[in-house]
Amino acid sequence: MPDPGARRRAAPIIAIDGPVGAGKSTVAMAVAAALRYRYVDTGAMYRSVAWLAKSQGVDLRNERAVATLARSVSIEFVTANGRPRILVNGTDVTDIIRSPEVSHAASVVSAHPAVREGLVAEQRRLGASGGVVMEGRDIGTVVFPDADVKVFLDASPAERARRRYQELVAKGVRVDFESLKRAEEERDRRDTTRAHSPLRRAEDAVVIDTTGLTVEEIVNRIVQLARPPR
Ligand code: DC
């Protein structure tokens, strides 16, 4: 039975969580396109705050200072020439926030409760009216525990490292596979063991192991969950 929060919404919220390299972004974007919903990449929000802190010389371990940035930053998801772009205080950071340095910094700043509070409030505002596919680590557990559809995407560690490697190489970022794998394992370890909102599967989430599945197969499955047969 839909819960009261869900009933107030005009359209569903689809929460997609999972570890690095499980295929969240590709799948979440395709689901949003198939359903004509908005797509919100919450990882990009943590990355944006991390980039801002680094570019302003703010110590990433200084929770108060980073939280102040998280509360005041303007993060815009826009489309320019048909391509999705992310603007932080007006600067296009779409590519730079995917660098290994910002990936690491995002994982550090996202462990601060005060930073999370600021961004979670913004995420709730962005998703409140529904018709949204929101991707992250804590969407089904913390941001929208009453989401209409909760999916937890997973894949084998080898497959996840391979995907991240291909993603970066395709973007022209030069990386060494073994050191990338180690860095991603470290990021996963930090994401799952942090005290505040660690990555974990919501009890009522549908788990999809994406190893060996095509994007189309995964997307169809989620679209079916969002549109139950009449
Ligand atoms: O999904 P991603 O790799 O772009 O996320 C970047 C970092 O932000 C990652 O270390 C996990 C963290 N994150 C988070 O803690 N909570 C979210 N909802 C999304 C991302």
Short mmCIF file of C-alpha atoms and ligand atoms in Angstrom, two decimals:
data_model
loop_
_atom_site.label_atom_id
_atom_site.label_comp_id
_atom_site.label_asym_id
_atom_site.label_seq_id
_atom_site.Cartn_x
_atom_site.Cartn_y
_atom_site.Cartn_z
CA MET A 1 0.00 0.00 0.00
CA PRO A 2 1.44 3.44 -0.85
CA ASP A 3 2.36 5.41 2.23
CA PRO A 4 0.91 8.86 3.00
CA GLY A 5 4.01 10.70 1.76
CA ALA A 6 3.79 8.95 -1.59
CA ARG A 7 0.06 9.68 -1.93
CA ARG A 8 0.56 13.43 -1.78
CA ARG A 9 2.80 13.37 -4.84
CA ALA A 10 1.61 14.00 -8.35
CA ALA A 11 4.14 11.52 -9.78
CA PRO A 12 6.44 8.83 -8.35
CA ILE A 13 9.91 9.16 -6.91
CA ILE A 14 12.35 6.49 -8.03
CA ALA A 15 15.37 6.06 -5.76
CA ILE A 16 18.45 4.37 -7.20
CA ASP A 17 21.28 3.60 -4.79
CA GLY A 18 24.37 1.45 -4.96
CA PRO A 19 28.17 1.41 -4.85
CA VAL A 20 30.65 2.97 -7.28
CA GLY A 21 30.49 1.40 -10.73
CA ALA A 22 27.23 -0.51 -10.29
CA GLY A 23 25.90 1.36 -13.32
CA LYS A 24 23.71 3.85 -11.43
CA SER A 25 24.22 6.93 -13.61
CA THR A 26 23.72 5.25 -16.99
CA VAL A 27 20.67 3.38 -15.73
CA ALA A 28 19.12 6.29 -13.80
CA MET A 29 19.46 8.64 -16.79
CA ALA A 30 17.90 6.09 -19.14
CA VAL A 31 15.02 5.40 -16.73
CA ALA A 32 14.36 9.15 -16.42
CA ALA A 33 14.36 9.50 -20.21
CA ALA A 34 12.02 6.50 -20.67
CA LEU A 35 9.51 7.84 -18.13
CA ARG A 36 10.08 11.52 -18.96
CA TYR A 37 11.03 12.20 -15.36
CA ARG A 38 13.70 14.54 -14.10
CA TYR A 39 17.06 13.02 -13.24
CA VAL A 40 18.94 14.15 -10.14
CA ASP A 41 22.52 12.98 -9.63
CA THR A 42 23.16 13.54 -5.92
CA GLY A 43 26.77 12.33 -6.21
CA ALA A 44 27.36 15.32 -8.50
CA MET A 45 26.15 17.56 -5.65
CA TYR A 46 28.75 16.14 -3.23
CA ARG A 47 31.35 16.41 -5.99
CA SER A 48 30.35 20.04 -6.61
CA VAL A 49 30.79 20.98 -2.96
CA ALA A 50 34.14 19.15 -2.89
CA TRP A 51 35.30 21.00 -6.00
CA LEU A 52 34.23 24.34 -4.52
CA ALA A 53 36.04 23.64 -1.25
CA LYS A 54 39.21 22.68 -3.10
CA SER A 55 39.04 25.67 -5.42
CA GLN A 56 38.63 28.02 -2.46
CA GLY A 57 41.44 26.41 -0.51
CA VAL A 58 39.06 25.21 2.23
CA ASP A 59 40.41 22.30 4.29
CA LEU A 60 38.20 19.30 3.37
CA ARG A 61 38.37 18.04 6.96
CA ASN A 62 36.92 21.31 8.27
CA GLU A 63 33.30 20.21 8.60
CA ARG A 64 31.93 23.62 9.53
CA ALA A 65 33.63 25.44 6.69
CA VAL A 66 32.60 22.86 4.09
CA ALA A 67 29.03 22.78 5.46
CA THR A 68 28.85 26.57 5.10
CA LEU A 69 29.75 26.14 1.44
CA ALA A 70 27.17 23.32 1.04
CA ARG A 71 24.42 25.53 2.46
CA SER A 72 25.18 28.54 0.29
CA VAL A 73 26.32 26.99 -3.00
CA SER A 74 24.19 27.23 -6.12
CA ILE A 75 24.20 23.93 -8.02
CA GLU A 76 22.29 24.02 -11.30
CA PHE A 77 21.55 21.08 -13.58
CA VAL A 78 21.10 22.60 -17.04
CA THR A 79 21.13 21.50 -20.67
CA ALA A 80 23.42 23.31 -23.09
CA ASN A 81 23.44 22.32 -26.78
CA GLY A 82 21.45 19.21 -25.85
CA ARG A 83 24.01 18.06 -23.27
CA PRO A 84 23.51 17.98 -19.50
CA ARG A 85 25.85 20.38 -17.68
CA ILE A 86 26.39 21.18 -14.01
CA LEU A 87 26.99 24.77 -12.94
CA VAL A 88 28.42 25.58 -9.53
CA ASN A 89 27.95 29.23 -8.67
CA GLY A 90 27.73 29.77 -12.43
CA THR A 91 30.92 27.85 -13.37
CA ASP A 92 30.59 24.78 -15.61
CA VAL A 93 32.16 21.95 -13.57
CA THR A 94 30.67 19.01 -15.51
CA ASP A 95 34.03 17.51 -16.48
CA ILE A 96 36.30 18.61 -13.67
CA ILE A 97 34.13 17.04 -10.95
CA ARG A 98 34.79 13.59 -12.49
CA SER A 99 38.56 13.83 -11.96
CA PRO A 100 40.15 11.36 -9.51
CA GLU A 101 41.09 14.29 -7.19
CA VAL A 102 37.51 15.50 -6.92
CA SER A 103 36.24 11.89 -6.56
CA HIS A 104 38.47 11.50 -3.55
CA ALA A 105 37.54 14.91 -2.13
CA ALA A 106 33.80 14.15 -2.57
CA SER A 107 34.16 10.97 -0.59
CA VAL A 108 35.84 12.94 2.23
CA VAL A 109 33.31 15.80 2.39
CA SER A 110 30.32 13.47 2.10
CA ALA A 111 31.27 11.86 5.41
CA HIS A 112 30.52 15.12 7.29
CA PRO A 113 26.99 15.07 8.81
CA ALA A 114 26.59 18.86 8.50
CA VAL A 115 27.46 18.75 4.80
CA ARG A 116 24.97 15.94 4.25
CA GLU A 117 22.23 17.83 6.10
CA GLY A 118 22.57 20.79 3.76
CA LEU A 119 22.54 18.69 0.60
CA VAL A 120 19.79 16.32 1.76
CA ALA A 121 17.51 19.33 2.38
CA GLU A 122 18.18 20.50 -1.18
CA GLN A 123 17.61 16.99 -2.57
CA ARG A 124 14.24 16.75 -0.80
CA ARG A 125 13.27 20.09 -2.28
CA LEU A 126 14.31 18.96 -5.77
CA GLY A 127 12.31 15.73 -5.52
CA ALA A 128 9.31 16.88 -3.50
CA SER A 129 6.84 17.07 -6.35
CA GLY A 130 7.81 13.64 -7.74
CA GLY A 131 8.34 12.64 -11.33
CA VAL A 132 12.00 12.23 -10.53
CA VAL A 133 14.72 9.59 -10.68
CA MET A 134 17.22 10.34 -7.93
CA GLU A 135 20.53 8.55 -7.80
CA GLY A 136 22.94 8.27 -4.86
CA ARG A 137 23.85 6.24 -1.78
CA ASP A 138 21.15 7.16 0.74
CA ILE A 139 18.13 8.09 -1.37
CA GLY A 140 15.98 5.11 -0.38
CA THR A 141 17.18 5.13 3.23
CA VAL A 142 17.47 8.80 4.22
CA VAL A 143 16.47 11.32 1.53
CA PHE A 144 13.19 9.67 0.49
CA PRO A 145 12.51 6.65 2.72
CA ASP A 146 8.95 6.79 1.32
CA ALA A 147 10.08 6.69 -2.34
CA ASP A 148 7.61 4.85 -4.55
CA VAL A 149 10.27 2.65 -6.13
CA LYS A 150 13.59 1.80 -4.49
CA VAL A 151 16.31 0.05 -6.40
CA PHE A 152 19.70 -1.04 -5.14
CA LEU A 153 22.09 -1.68 -8.02
CA ASP A 154 25.10 -3.87 -7.44
CA ALA A 155 27.75 -5.66 -9.49
CA SER A 156 30.82 -7.76 -8.82
CA PRO A 157 33.90 -5.75 -7.70
CA ALA A 158 35.81 -6.72 -10.87
CA GLU A 159 32.95 -5.59 -13.10
CA ARG A 160 32.57 -2.31 -11.19
CA ALA A 161 36.29 -1.48 -11.51
CA ARG A 162 36.21 -2.34 -15.22
CA ARG A 163 33.23 -0.03 -15.83
CA ARG A 164 34.76 2.89 -13.98
CA TYR A 165 38.00 2.41 -15.91
CA GLN A 166 36.20 2.42 -19.26
CA GLU A 167 34.14 5.44 -18.24
CA LEU A 168 37.26 7.47 -17.42
CA VAL A 169 39.20 6.31 -20.48
CA ALA A 170 36.23 7.27 -22.68
CA LYS A 171 36.41 10.76 -21.14
CA GLY A 172 40.10 10.97 -21.98
CA VAL A 173 41.23 10.69 -18.34
CA ARG A 174 44.48 8.70 -18.10
CA VAL A 175 44.40 6.19 -15.27
CA ASP A 176 46.19 3.05 -14.23
CA PHE A 177 43.69 0.20 -13.78
CA GLU A 178 45.20 -1.24 -10.61
CA SER A 179 45.50 2.11 -8.83
CA LEU A 180 41.96 3.03 -9.91
CA LYS A 181 40.69 -0.26 -8.50
CA ARG A 182 42.45 0.42 -5.20
CA ALA A 183 41.11 4.00 -5.03
CA GLU A 184 37.56 2.82 -5.76
CA GLU A 185 37.79 0.11 -3.11
CA GLU A 186 38.94 2.75 -0.65
CA ARG A 187 36.05 5.03 -1.64
CA ASP A 188 33.57 2.16 -1.20
CA ARG A 189 35.07 1.39 2.18
CA ARG A 190 34.64 5.03 3.27
CA ASP A 191 31.08 5.22 1.87
CA THR A 192 29.95 2.04 3.64
CA THR A 193 31.69 2.52 6.99
CA ARG A 194 31.10 6.23 7.67
CA ALA A 195 29.11 6.93 10.83
CA HIS A 196 26.49 9.13 9.18
CA SER A 197 24.19 7.71 6.45
CA PRO A 198 26.52 4.96 5.24
CA LEU A 199 25.75 3.25 1.95
CA ARG A 200 23.36 0.44 2.75
CA ARG A 201 20.45 -1.15 1.04
CA ALA A 202 16.98 -0.10 2.18
CA GLU A 203 15.14 -3.17 3.46
CA ASP A 204 12.37 -2.63 0.93
CA ALA A 205 14.68 -1.96 -2.03
CA VAL A 206 14.70 -4.24 -5.06
CA VAL A 207 18.27 -5.47 -5.53
CA ILE A 208 19.46 -5.80 -9.11
CA ASP A 209 22.87 -7.36 -9.72
CA THR A 210 23.85 -5.72 -12.98
CA THR A 211 26.82 -8.03 -13.72
CA GLY A 212 26.20 -9.49 -17.15
CA LEU A 213 22.95 -7.57 -17.75
CA THR A 214 22.56 -5.03 -20.53
CA VAL A 215 21.54 -1.47 -19.71
CA GLU A 216 18.30 -2.06 -21.58
CA GLU A 217 17.43 -5.11 -19.45
CA ILE A 218 18.02 -3.19 -16.23
CA VAL A 219 16.12 -0.12 -17.40
CA ASN A 220 13.13 -2.21 -18.52
CA ARG A 221 13.00 -3.87 -15.15
CA ILE A 222 12.94 -0.55 -13.28
CA VAL A 223 10.41 0.99 -15.66
CA GLN A 224 8.15 -2.01 -14.98
CA LEU A 225 8.52 -1.47 -11.24
CA ALA A 226 7.46 2.14 -11.74
CA ARG A 227 4.55 1.21 -13.96
CA PRO A 228 2.98 -1.88 -12.45
CA PRO A 229 0.78 -3.87 -14.86
CA ARG A 230 -2.81 -2.63 -14.75
O1 DC B 1 28.04 8.64 -7.08
P1 DC B 1 29.36 9.43 -7.07
O2 DC B 1 30.56 8.56 -7.26
O3 DC B 1 29.33 10.58 -8.04
O4 DC B 1 29.44 10.08 -5.61
C1 DC B 1 30.52 10.89 -5.21
C2 DC B 1 30.75 10.74 -3.71
O5 DC B 1 29.63 11.26 -2.98
C3 DC B 1 30.93 9.28 -3.25
O6 DC B 1 32.09 9.17 -2.46
C4 DC B 1 29.72 8.97 -2.43
C5 DC B 1 29.16 10.30 -2.06
N1 DC B 1 27.69 10.30 -2.10
C6 DC B 1 27.02 10.21 -0.92
O7 DC B 1 27.65 10.07 0.13
N2 DC B 1 25.66 10.25 -0.92
C7 DC B 1 24.98 10.38 -2.05
N3 DC B 1 23.64 10.43 -2.01
C8 DC B 1 25.66 10.45 -3.29
C9 DC B 1 27.04 10.40 -3.28
#
